[in-house]
Amino acid sequence: MSTLSGIGASFRDSVAHYRNASGLRKAAILLLSVVAAMLVGSLLILAVGADPLQAYYYMLVRPLTSITSIGEVAMYFTPLLLVGLGVSFTFHAKLSNLGGEGQMLFGALGMTLVGVPPVGNLLGVWSLPVGILLGILMGAFWAAAAGFFRVRFNASEIVVTLMLNYIAEQFISYVVFYPLRSGAEPQSAKIACALPKLWQGSRINCGVLIALALVAVYGVVIRRTRFGYHLRALGGSERAAEYSGVKRQRYYFLAMVISGAFCGLAGAVQISGNTMRLMEGVAGDFGFSGIVVAMLGSLNPVGVVIAALFMALLSAGSVTMQVKTGIPTSFTSVLEALIVLFILLGMAVSAAQSKRKKVSKA
Amino acid sequence: MNGTSLFSSAFLVALFSSGVRQSVPLIYGSVGDTVGERAGVMGISLEGEMLFGAFFSYLFALRTGSLWTGVLMGALAGMLSSLIVAVWSVLFRQDQSIIGIMFNILAMGFTNFLNRVIFGTSNANISITTFQPIAIPRLSKIPFVGDIFFNQDILTYLAVVLAAVVFFVLRRTKLGLQLTAVGENPRAAQASGIQVYRFRILAYMFCGFAAGLAGASLTLGSVGTFTESISAGRGFICLAIVILSRWNPLVAVAASFGFGSIQALQIRLQVQGSALPYQVFVALPYLITVLVLALAGHNIRAPRELGVPFEKESR
């Protein structure tokens, strides 16, 4: 095997170990990681001269106090959940899809293409489902490019997906500067359709329901289908999987494409449920935050939902926090990264402990 | 713009001279990563270490008024931050790609955070006077070549010297052999008395040190200020350069010059204006990185245990 593909072996071991750990132990690791990260975070907050309790109140509690702000949380929750589910597929096969951002951008482009006039007017109400479908396809297409390089050339999907993010960013920039530009600002026209709202006076919309329905789909596919079983076999032990007849390359490619489809959907929902037009940076940080969601949720369907909710609170709340306490929103990135680092630490410690137990038993 | 102006010698000299400047952070980064990868550790975190280096070199150069203090602090910041990655991947034996990505998010968040807190929300940070070009006597008088290669700033010359030293150490010294053994066959290395963990952690630290210099060369060598996410994917481009150069630091210098020139061409074409939209040029280095990975990454021998954590207890 050539460049970089050896990566993931230990991760596989510790994840495999981690999965075998009891639910209680897992929950304890996750909770402790979050607490530890927040404690380190409070040092930063104190350094700025703000009050950590107040800051965390704005991040975690305040967003839930009104239906309007819950709607804002949903604006983050839906894409976080979709990207989190998407990258979970690849993590199962011990692939890393770090291209969520690029795939989201292509999904957003798909929605925009059929949403803006003239196509948008022509299709009427149909532009919404068609746009979502096209978004899914385009996200899958962009991920397929990365999958192709991985499978055909054995090029590291880590670097390729990251590079494809930069390329997608420039492509979308080109699209909103020239062909799809409408008006003085570099952005597309407003799309003609929108995801129906769930509540008056709040931006929460049907996108949340789509995402939650897909959680069930994800759970069933991973746990109850041959495909999911094979994916997990690949992630568990590549060679064993190959002996049992799993076509490794094909599964890598498929995992990548499905992952991209989820991210593409996230992009389409971002346009039709939030921004209503295509512009630069429409995918935000969701590509990377989605990875945090997958890790924090330990690839478990329910876990991913809880993780996405937590991360959505952080993201939505950080804006208020910045205004009220002067702590920059980039604080959330620090917190996110710390959480995952502490989870990894917890996994390592837990693995070492159980190994010691095994040794002492023997 | 017409064909003659694009390929006139004045244009080419300016282009490649700027290409050399653009290649400096890539040289530091890829030389650092070469050492890391020889010892079996991947520099996914290079991008984040560059950000640390870029921010702290700028901060200290601005506050102390000394560019050299800035360079030193940038390199130290890169090195110290790399300890996080080293501890997590070598001692805790967790997946290098996940750690690297999380570290990069941490670095981006943290440098943006500090930038906002220290310099406020205005985008226009105070500019500092960057390192000035030093003409090397005689050599800089050579037509064309002199202006391109021998009229650069000190960080550029240091980058090439560093690459040469690393090349020598890897090829000709016991240290280099031991390092390679750690990346190729850590078990055998350990059996022969080499401290695998220590080597890998030191390799990470050297990688971080070099990435810190790369960051410093961005802020103090060319840009003169810190902007958010200033590294713009250069850390990942370095990974491709290392593969393209087959883990040879001197070839990495040449490959970096290639990528630097593409970057320089991109900037020039943007400024001059062309029939193509500027985004094409901005995307070009990334596109070429993907192609390099696909075409050059095929059928090559990477250090055998690259990216694979080493477990001391196992036989």
XYZ file of C-alpha atoms in Angstrom:
677
model
C 0.000 0.000 0.000
C 1.392 3.398 -0.823
C 1.316 6.849 0.578
C -0.621 7.749 3.635
C -3.021 4.860 3.529
C -1.528 3.370 6.665
C -3.130 6.115 8.654
C -6.126 5.165 10.651
C -4.872 1.853 11.939
C -4.597 2.936 15.523
C -7.706 4.999 15.297
C -9.475 1.895 14.134
C -8.152 0.003 17.117
C -9.146 2.592 19.620
C -12.518 3.159 17.966
C -13.113 -0.590 17.887
C -12.155 -0.743 21.495
C -14.232 2.295 22.259
C -17.265 0.727 20.629
C -16.901 -2.358 22.736
C -16.746 -0.227 25.844
C -19.936 -0.046 27.823
C -22.409 2.739 27.118
C -21.826 4.184 30.542
C -18.089 4.359 30.052
C -18.523 5.961 26.640
C -20.933 8.551 27.983
C -18.515 9.288 30.802
C -15.641 9.861 28.361
C -17.741 12.172 26.196
C -19.067 14.144 29.135
C -15.677 14.487 30.766
C -14.204 15.624 27.449
C -16.791 18.351 27.097
C -16.272 19.469 30.695
C -12.481 19.426 30.344
C -12.635 21.433 27.120
C -14.957 23.959 28.756
C -12.596 24.292 31.696
C -9.650 24.998 29.413
C -11.924 27.351 27.494
C -12.740 29.264 30.664
C -9.051 30.043 31.067
C -9.197 31.765 27.687
C -12.362 33.586 28.696
C -10.764 34.736 31.949
C -7.715 35.893 30.008
C -9.960 38.168 27.974
C -11.399 39.499 31.210
C -14.884 38.054 30.788
C -16.916 35.828 33.076
C -16.868 32.148 31.985
C -20.257 31.351 33.515
C -21.838 34.257 31.705
C -20.129 33.290 28.449
C -21.298 29.687 28.661
C -24.780 30.873 29.570
C -24.907 32.838 26.314
C -23.591 29.849 24.396
C -25.585 26.983 25.843
C -28.707 28.255 27.622
C -29.721 31.563 26.140
C -30.301 30.190 22.591
C -33.060 27.945 23.975
C -35.019 30.663 25.716
C -37.190 31.865 22.851
C -38.761 30.315 19.793
C -36.965 32.829 17.592
C -33.572 31.878 18.917
C -34.437 28.187 18.744
C -35.029 28.832 15.048
C -31.493 30.227 14.835
C -30.155 27.111 16.537
C -31.978 25.057 13.897
C -30.157 27.015 11.184
C -26.947 25.461 12.515
C -28.423 22.172 13.679
C -29.676 20.961 10.290
C -26.442 21.303 8.284
C -24.351 20.107 11.245
C -26.461 16.983 11.552
C -26.432 16.284 7.812
C -22.682 16.761 7.444
C -22.106 14.811 10.662
C -24.112 11.879 9.300
C -22.351 12.139 5.958
C -18.818 11.994 7.306
C -19.855 9.214 9.700
C -20.328 6.953 6.663
C -16.714 7.430 5.659
C -15.423 7.128 9.220
C -17.100 3.729 9.450
C -14.905 2.596 6.572
C -11.935 4.400 8.177
C -11.839 6.952 5.411
C -11.637 10.644 6.215
C -13.904 12.915 4.226
C -12.606 16.361 5.074
C -14.263 17.837 2.012
C -17.644 18.556 3.565
C -17.288 22.237 2.813
C -16.683 21.766 -0.905
C -19.441 19.204 -1.193
C -21.836 21.542 0.601
C -20.910 24.327 -1.777
C -21.706 22.142 -4.755
C -24.995 21.122 -3.155
C -25.798 24.781 -2.622
C -24.993 25.438 -6.272
C -27.340 22.643 -7.344
C -30.212 24.164 -5.378
C -29.450 27.627 -6.689
C -29.276 26.568 -10.341
C -32.890 25.422 -10.377
C -34.083 27.922 -7.775
C -33.201 31.190 -9.477
C -35.042 32.571 -12.495
C -35.587 31.582 -15.240
C -35.582 27.901 -14.240
C -37.057 28.671 -10.824
C -40.100 30.419 -12.274
C -40.541 27.698 -14.843
C -40.564 24.886 -12.312
C -42.679 26.729 -9.721
C -43.171 24.637 -6.588
C -41.258 21.805 -8.203
C -38.042 23.748 -8.058
C -37.685 22.831 -4.372
C -37.608 19.037 -4.708
C -35.693 19.219 -7.989
C -33.199 21.612 -6.436
C -32.681 19.424 -3.407
C -32.185 16.416 -5.646
C -29.706 18.256 -7.843
C -27.904 19.487 -4.726
C -27.564 15.934 -3.469
C -26.248 14.797 -6.852
C -23.741 17.617 -7.125
C -22.448 17.067 -3.596
C -22.077 13.384 -4.415
C -20.299 14.291 -7.635
C -17.717 16.448 -5.857
C -17.072 13.691 -3.328
C -16.889 11.160 -6.155
C -13.969 13.136 -7.551
C -12.104 12.601 -4.278
C -13.194 8.977 -4.176
C -11.897 8.514 -7.700
C -8.459 9.839 -6.813
C -8.369 7.613 -3.744
C -9.457 4.461 -5.507
C -7.756 4.920 -8.849
C -4.473 6.514 -7.746
C -4.370 5.671 -4.045
C -3.988 9.405 -3.378
C -4.651 10.396 0.218
C -8.312 11.334 0.478
C -7.332 13.602 3.352
C -5.256 15.961 1.241
C -7.420 15.578 -1.865
C -10.689 16.434 -0.122
C -9.024 19.448 1.513
C -7.677 20.661 -1.831
C -11.089 20.142 -3.429
C -12.500 22.486 -0.764
C -10.236 25.291 -1.940
C -11.077 24.563 -5.565
C -14.812 24.494 -4.835
C -14.515 27.806 -2.974
C -12.945 29.415 -6.024
C -15.462 27.833 -8.359
C -18.397 29.167 -6.328
C -16.693 32.534 -6.124
C -16.453 32.548 -9.915
C -20.092 31.519 -10.269
C -21.412 34.296 -8.034
C -19.056 36.900 -9.524
C -19.960 36.176 -13.131
C -22.619 33.818 -14.530
C -25.108 33.796 -11.654
C -24.439 37.304 -10.387
C -27.462 39.440 -9.734
C -26.987 43.052 -8.708
C -23.981 44.857 -7.287
C -23.007 42.267 -4.693
C -21.299 39.043 -5.762
C -24.268 36.804 -5.072
C -26.988 35.028 -7.002
C -30.593 36.155 -7.311
C -33.031 35.057 -4.640
C -34.362 31.563 -5.226
C -38.063 31.250 -5.957
C -38.838 28.527 -3.469
C -38.203 28.003 0.219
C -38.445 25.134 2.642
C -41.809 25.514 4.444
C -41.538 26.984 7.917
C -42.604 24.982 10.930
C -43.411 27.910 13.167
C -44.391 31.525 12.698
C -41.911 34.003 14.104
C -39.021 31.593 13.852
C -36.793 30.485 11.019
C -37.082 26.798 11.896
C -38.183 24.876 8.790
C -38.794 21.437 7.290
C -35.086 20.935 6.782
C -34.872 19.777 10.394
C -37.436 17.068 9.713
C -35.568 15.879 6.622
C -32.338 15.684 8.617
C -33.970 13.826 11.500
C -35.589 11.362 9.096
C -32.168 10.712 7.616
C -30.829 9.864 11.061
C -33.162 6.866 10.992
C -32.033 6.014 7.458
C -28.411 6.244 8.576
C -29.036 3.987 11.571
C -30.800 1.359 9.478
C -28.208 1.405 6.679
C -25.272 1.104 9.052
C -26.754 -1.449 11.383
C -29.245 -3.463 9.383
C -27.977 -3.733 5.815
C -25.268 -5.744 4.105
C -23.763 -2.506 2.873
C -23.485 -1.105 6.387
C -22.124 -4.360 7.691
C -19.427 -4.393 5.014
C -18.539 -0.774 5.676
C -18.042 -1.546 9.328
C -16.078 -4.661 8.438
C -13.753 -2.486 6.352
C -13.336 -0.117 9.253
C -12.868 -2.929 11.726
C -10.284 -4.886 9.846
C -9.513 -4.258 6.264
C -7.891 -7.577 5.545
C -10.566 -9.644 7.216
C -13.121 -7.722 5.196
C -11.262 -8.464 1.998
C -11.072 -12.155 2.797
C -14.787 -12.219 3.360
C -15.271 -10.854 -0.142
C -15.779 -7.143 0.407
C -14.585 -5.151 -2.583
C -12.578 -2.570 -0.717
C -12.192 -0.020 -3.482
C -15.851 -0.108 -4.418
C -16.899 0.443 -0.809
C -14.461 3.297 -0.362
C -15.899 4.963 -3.419
C -19.495 4.367 -2.352
C -18.858 5.598 1.191
C -17.348 8.756 -0.237
C -20.251 9.334 -2.642
C -22.907 8.804 0.032
C -21.010 11.095 2.350
C -20.943 13.727 -0.383
C -24.667 13.269 -1.011
C -25.411 14.121 2.628
C -23.137 17.147 2.483
C -24.718 18.205 -0.802
C -28.126 18.006 0.819
C -26.809 20.142 3.656
C -25.793 22.734 1.068
C -29.170 22.638 -0.659
C -30.928 23.058 2.691
C -28.598 25.896 3.603
C -29.773 27.768 0.486
C -33.481 26.900 0.552
C -33.865 27.169 4.317
C -31.463 29.886 5.323
C -29.639 32.228 2.951
C -32.045 31.958 -0.026
C -29.213 32.867 -2.375
C -25.786 31.602 -3.290
C -22.800 33.593 -2.078
C -19.211 33.024 -1.049
C -18.728 31.256 2.259
C -22.261 29.889 2.286
C -20.964 26.578 3.659
C -19.409 28.253 6.703
C -17.378 25.956 8.938
C -19.850 23.108 8.686
C -17.447 20.819 6.852
C -15.079 20.642 9.818
C -17.670 21.049 12.557
C -19.476 18.073 11.030
C -16.401 15.973 11.765
C -16.531 17.104 15.374
C -20.211 16.124 15.434
C -19.411 12.649 14.102
C -16.613 12.181 16.638
C -18.543 13.601 19.572
C -21.528 11.437 18.624
C -19.157 8.453 18.271
C -20.853 7.601 14.943
C -23.952 6.534 16.849
C -27.267 7.788 15.333
C -28.636 9.188 18.580
C -25.205 10.361 19.648
C -24.778 12.313 16.427
C -28.120 14.079 16.971
C -27.146 15.109 20.495
C -23.693 16.195 19.325
C -25.189 18.248 16.486
C -27.561 19.920 18.917
C -24.738 20.753 21.299
C -22.587 22.150 18.506
C -25.514 24.104 17.091
C -26.039 25.722 20.487
C -22.372 26.675 20.622
C -22.447 28.176 17.144
C -25.730 30.035 17.516
C -24.862 31.192 21.016
C -21.370 32.363 20.166
C -22.766 35.272 18.162
C -24.658 36.613 21.182
C -21.662 35.861 23.340
C -19.427 37.963 21.123
C -21.803 40.903 21.295
C -22.395 40.688 25.048
C -18.988 39.692 26.380
C -16.519 40.624 23.649
C -15.251 37.054 23.284
C -14.677 36.431 19.554
C -16.798 33.721 17.910
C -13.589 31.899 16.928
C -13.615 30.729 20.537
C -16.047 27.997 19.447
C -13.458 26.515 17.057
C -11.005 26.275 19.928
C -13.626 24.621 22.100
C -14.634 22.156 19.367
C -11.068 21.077 18.711
C -10.357 20.717 22.433
C -13.416 18.521 22.880
C -12.276 16.077 20.204
C -8.706 16.070 21.491
C -9.987 15.212 24.953
C -12.209 12.468 23.525
C -9.149 10.967 21.830
C -7.295 11.222 25.113
C -10.161 9.491 26.884
C -10.153 6.712 24.297
C -6.430 6.188 24.768
C -6.671 6.117 28.549
C -9.663 3.797 28.469
C -7.899 1.449 26.035
C -4.802 1.378 28.200
C -6.873 0.643 31.300
C -8.689 -2.317 29.827
C -5.426 -3.673 28.454
C -3.971 -3.523 31.943
C -7.033 -5.363 33.225
C -6.570 -8.080 30.624
C -2.933 -8.436 31.576
C -3.666 -8.677 35.287
C -6.370 -11.277 34.636
C -3.957 -13.399 32.655
C -1.963 42.111 -22.218
C -0.216 40.620 -25.206
C 2.066 37.678 -25.685
C 5.295 39.623 -25.844
C 4.807 41.345 -22.503
C 3.963 38.056 -20.837
C 7.178 36.432 -21.928
C 9.528 39.391 -21.973
C 12.643 38.837 -19.923
C 11.748 41.616 -17.494
C 8.436 39.938 -16.813
C 10.002 36.530 -16.383
C 12.694 37.785 -14.020
C 10.082 39.539 -11.875
C 7.854 36.475 -12.024
C 10.457 33.943 -10.958
C 11.947 36.277 -8.388
C 8.521 36.510 -6.819
C 8.223 32.752 -7.289
C 11.300 32.301 -5.105
C 9.729 34.491 -2.407
C 6.495 32.531 -2.602
C 8.371 29.265 -2.302
C 10.079 30.133 1.007
C 7.263 29.014 3.343
C 6.829 25.923 1.185
C 10.530 25.052 1.528
C 10.485 25.385 5.322
C 7.273 23.400 5.570
C 8.294 20.603 3.234
C 11.774 20.246 4.735
C 10.204 19.978 8.181
C 7.672 17.471 6.959
C 10.363 15.423 5.219
C 12.082 14.922 8.572
C 8.789 14.103 10.258
C 7.727 11.621 7.606
C 11.135 9.934 7.562
C 10.511 9.204 11.231
C 7.009 7.966 10.443
C 4.880 10.925 11.468
C 2.650 12.866 9.086
C 2.578 16.648 8.939
C -1.179 17.115 8.596
C -0.780 19.650 11.391
C 1.714 21.713 9.367
C -1.018 24.135 8.378
C -1.873 24.908 11.997
C 1.740 25.175 13.093
C 2.305 27.685 10.286
C -0.578 29.759 11.631
C 0.921 29.739 15.115
C 4.282 30.710 13.668
C 2.782 33.444 11.517
C 0.807 34.999 14.340
C 3.453 34.947 17.036
C 6.250 36.070 14.752
C 4.151 39.049 13.733
C 3.111 39.821 17.299
C 6.636 39.732 18.688
C 8.211 41.522 15.751
C 5.649 44.292 16.164
C 5.974 44.580 19.934
C 9.738 44.306 20.202
C 10.596 46.044 16.957
C 13.006 43.270 16.133
C 12.344 41.042 13.154
C 14.729 38.398 14.478
C 12.905 38.173 17.798
C 9.791 37.666 15.726
C 11.353 34.871 13.688
C 12.593 33.149 16.821
C 9.265 33.396 18.621
C 7.398 32.213 15.522
C 9.619 29.144 15.266
C 9.231 28.474 18.993
C 5.461 28.861 18.755
C 5.380 26.336 15.923
C 7.559 23.961 17.885
C 5.683 24.227 21.176
C 2.298 23.868 19.506
C 3.535 20.763 17.701
C 4.008 19.165 21.105
C 0.235 18.821 21.342
C 0.226 16.782 18.153
C 3.294 14.831 19.222
C 1.911 13.859 22.615
C -1.472 12.905 21.229
C -0.191 10.842 18.347
C 3.020 9.339 19.721
C 2.226 8.838 23.385
C -1.546 8.354 23.162
C -1.211 6.616 19.777
C -4.300 8.219 18.286
C -4.962 8.690 14.594
C -2.651 11.298 13.101
C -5.142 12.586 10.566
C -7.884 13.284 13.103
C -5.435 14.891 15.510
C -3.916 16.926 12.699
C -7.259 18.226 11.529
C -8.425 19.027 15.042
C -5.125 20.742 15.736
C -5.566 22.847 12.602
C -9.048 23.887 13.718
C -7.591 24.713 17.124
C -4.785 26.748 15.573
C -7.131 28.649 13.290
C -9.571 29.366 16.109
C -6.866 30.304 18.557
C -4.909 32.635 16.262
C -8.118 34.305 15.079
C -9.173 34.628 18.698
C -5.897 36.245 19.732
C -5.869 38.425 16.636
C -9.308 39.800 17.507
C -8.555 40.205 21.182
C -5.173 41.872 20.706
C -5.640 43.854 17.519
C -9.392 44.420 17.539
C -11.846 43.841 14.758
C -10.318 46.109 12.166
C -8.940 44.094 9.287
C -6.129 46.524 8.707
C -3.455 45.302 11.076
C -0.421 47.498 11.411
C 2.121 46.625 8.754
C 5.737 46.105 9.663
C 8.754 46.529 7.432
C 9.667 43.077 6.224
C 13.135 41.625 5.742
C 14.882 43.431 2.912
C 16.597 41.680 0.016
C 20.323 41.119 0.356
C 22.271 41.022 -2.891
C 24.962 38.379 -2.780
C 28.198 39.903 -4.149
C 29.153 38.726 -7.655
C 26.397 36.117 -7.894
C 23.660 38.721 -7.954
C 25.336 40.269 -10.994
C 24.746 37.207 -13.159
C 22.186 38.197 -15.770
C 18.624 36.987 -15.008
C 19.692 34.281 -12.560
C 21.245 36.831 -10.215
C 18.070 38.829 -9.860
C 15.958 35.747 -9.438
C 17.978 33.748 -6.919
C 20.667 35.943 -5.394
C 18.800 39.076 -4.501
C 16.437 37.699 -1.885
C 15.912 38.198 1.826
C 17.802 36.334 4.520
C 14.936 33.936 5.281
C 15.132 32.678 1.711
C 18.832 31.873 1.947
C 18.303 30.264 5.345
C 15.573 28.043 3.901
C 17.938 26.650 1.282
C 20.699 26.221 3.864
C 18.286 24.360 6.132
C 17.298 22.060 3.270
C 20.953 21.343 2.500
C 21.765 20.633 6.139
C 18.793 18.295 6.474
C 19.791 16.564 3.246
C 23.291 16.045 4.602
C 22.077 14.810 7.976
C 19.618 12.376 6.421
C 22.120 10.991 3.929
C 25.438 11.088 5.667
C 25.017 10.839 9.418
C 24.115 8.222 11.956
C 21.300 10.442 13.139
C 19.779 10.353 9.661
C 20.042 6.583 9.488
C 18.431 6.198 12.889
C 15.635 8.555 11.891
C 14.961 6.574 8.730
C 15.019 3.326 10.695
C 12.374 4.717 13.038
C 10.094 5.416 10.076
C 10.815 2.208 8.216
C 10.922 -0.387 10.929
C 10.392 0.955 14.433
C 10.466 -2.496 15.999
C 13.901 -3.285 14.630
C 15.009 0.230 15.528
C 13.903 -0.272 19.083
C 15.585 -3.640 19.241
C 18.842 -1.984 18.227
C 18.502 0.471 21.073
C 16.953 3.502 19.378
C 14.391 5.353 21.467
C 11.504 5.341 18.978
C 9.190 7.591 20.969
C 11.903 10.146 21.603
C 12.833 10.227 17.924
C 9.274 10.654 16.789
C 8.542 13.407 19.281
C 11.740 15.216 18.297
C 10.836 14.781 14.629
C 7.450 16.385 15.328
C 9.161 19.230 17.154
C 11.552 19.841 14.282
C 8.611 19.758 11.898
C 6.798 22.299 14.089
C 9.911 24.460 14.303
C 10.246 24.508 10.513
C 6.520 25.185 10.092
C 6.882 28.057 12.556
C 9.659 29.463 10.374
C 7.377 29.007 7.376
C 4.734 31.079 9.142
C 7.307 33.704 10.090
C 8.501 33.910 6.497
C 4.907 34.611 5.448
C 4.360 37.502 7.842
C 7.893 38.886 8.167
C 9.237 37.927 4.751
C 6.488 38.821 2.364
C 3.164 40.073 3.735
C 4.270 42.258 6.646
C 1.147 41.624 8.684
C -1.027 38.820 10.010
C -4.390 38.105 8.446
C -6.782 35.372 9.500
C -6.012 31.988 7.902
C -2.949 33.502 6.245
C -1.432 30.060 5.554
C -4.256 29.332 3.066
C -3.592 25.630 2.606
C 0.188 25.918 2.200
C 0.668 23.249 4.865
C -1.202 20.755 2.737
C 0.608 21.792 -0.414
C 3.828 20.973 1.478
C 2.560 17.426 1.982
C 2.193 17.075 -1.780
C 5.656 18.577 -2.316
C 7.173 16.003 0.034
C 5.584 13.175 -1.933
C 6.572 14.726 -5.244
C 10.163 15.121 -4.049
C 10.350 11.533 -2.783
C 11.334 12.608 0.738
C 14.450 14.363 -0.540
C 14.818 17.891 0.924
C 16.866 19.254 -1.974
C 14.349 18.086 -4.541
C 11.721 19.611 -2.253
C 13.415 22.989 -2.719
C 13.033 22.655 -6.479
C 9.448 21.457 -6.188
C 8.651 24.336 -3.830
C 10.088 26.725 -6.389
C 7.733 25.196 -8.947
C 4.716 25.707 -6.708
C 5.941 29.150 -5.676
C 6.204 30.182 -9.316
C 2.659 29.027 -9.990
C 1.579 31.123 -7.034
C 3.540 34.095 -8.362
C 2.072 33.671 -11.834
C -1.367 33.508 -10.281
C -0.861 36.793 -8.427
C 0.606 38.498 -11.493
C -2.169 37.401 -13.817
C -4.715 38.586 -11.284
C -3.110 42.004 -11.131
C -2.569 42.343 -14.875
C -6.046 41.195 -15.651
C -6.696 38.487 -18.174
C -9.462 36.955 -20.190
C -9.859 34.253 -17.572
C -11.564 35.013 -14.255
C -9.077 35.415 -11.390
C -10.567 32.489 -9.467
C -9.046 30.119 -12.016
C -5.597 31.292 -10.993
C -6.295 31.185 -7.273
C -7.489 27.603 -7.641
C -4.516 26.599 -9.783
C -2.010 25.644 -7.027
C -4.626 23.480 -5.312
C -5.600 21.826 -8.560
C -1.980 21.059 -9.352
C -1.531 19.652 -5.849
C -4.330 17.172 -6.492
C -2.843 16.208 -9.855
C 0.618 15.820 -8.315
C -0.802 13.532 -5.637
C -2.596 11.490 -8.262
C 0.262 11.191 -10.728
C 3.376 11.382 -8.559
C 1.903 9.578 -5.587
C 1.594 6.422 -7.621
C 4.043 3.576 -7.234
C 6.358 5.240 -4.791
C 7.949 4.085 -1.633
C 6.814 6.054 1.360
C 8.456 5.365 4.723
C 6.909 2.044 5.565
C 5.470 2.858 8.940
C 4.330 6.354 7.972
C 1.293 7.307 9.980
C 1.294 4.078 11.946
C 1.619 4.612 15.676
C 4.243 2.570 17.428
C 3.387 0.578 20.491
C 6.325 -0.008 22.772
C 4.897 -3.000 24.589
C 4.260 -5.063 21.493
C 6.931 -7.477 20.367
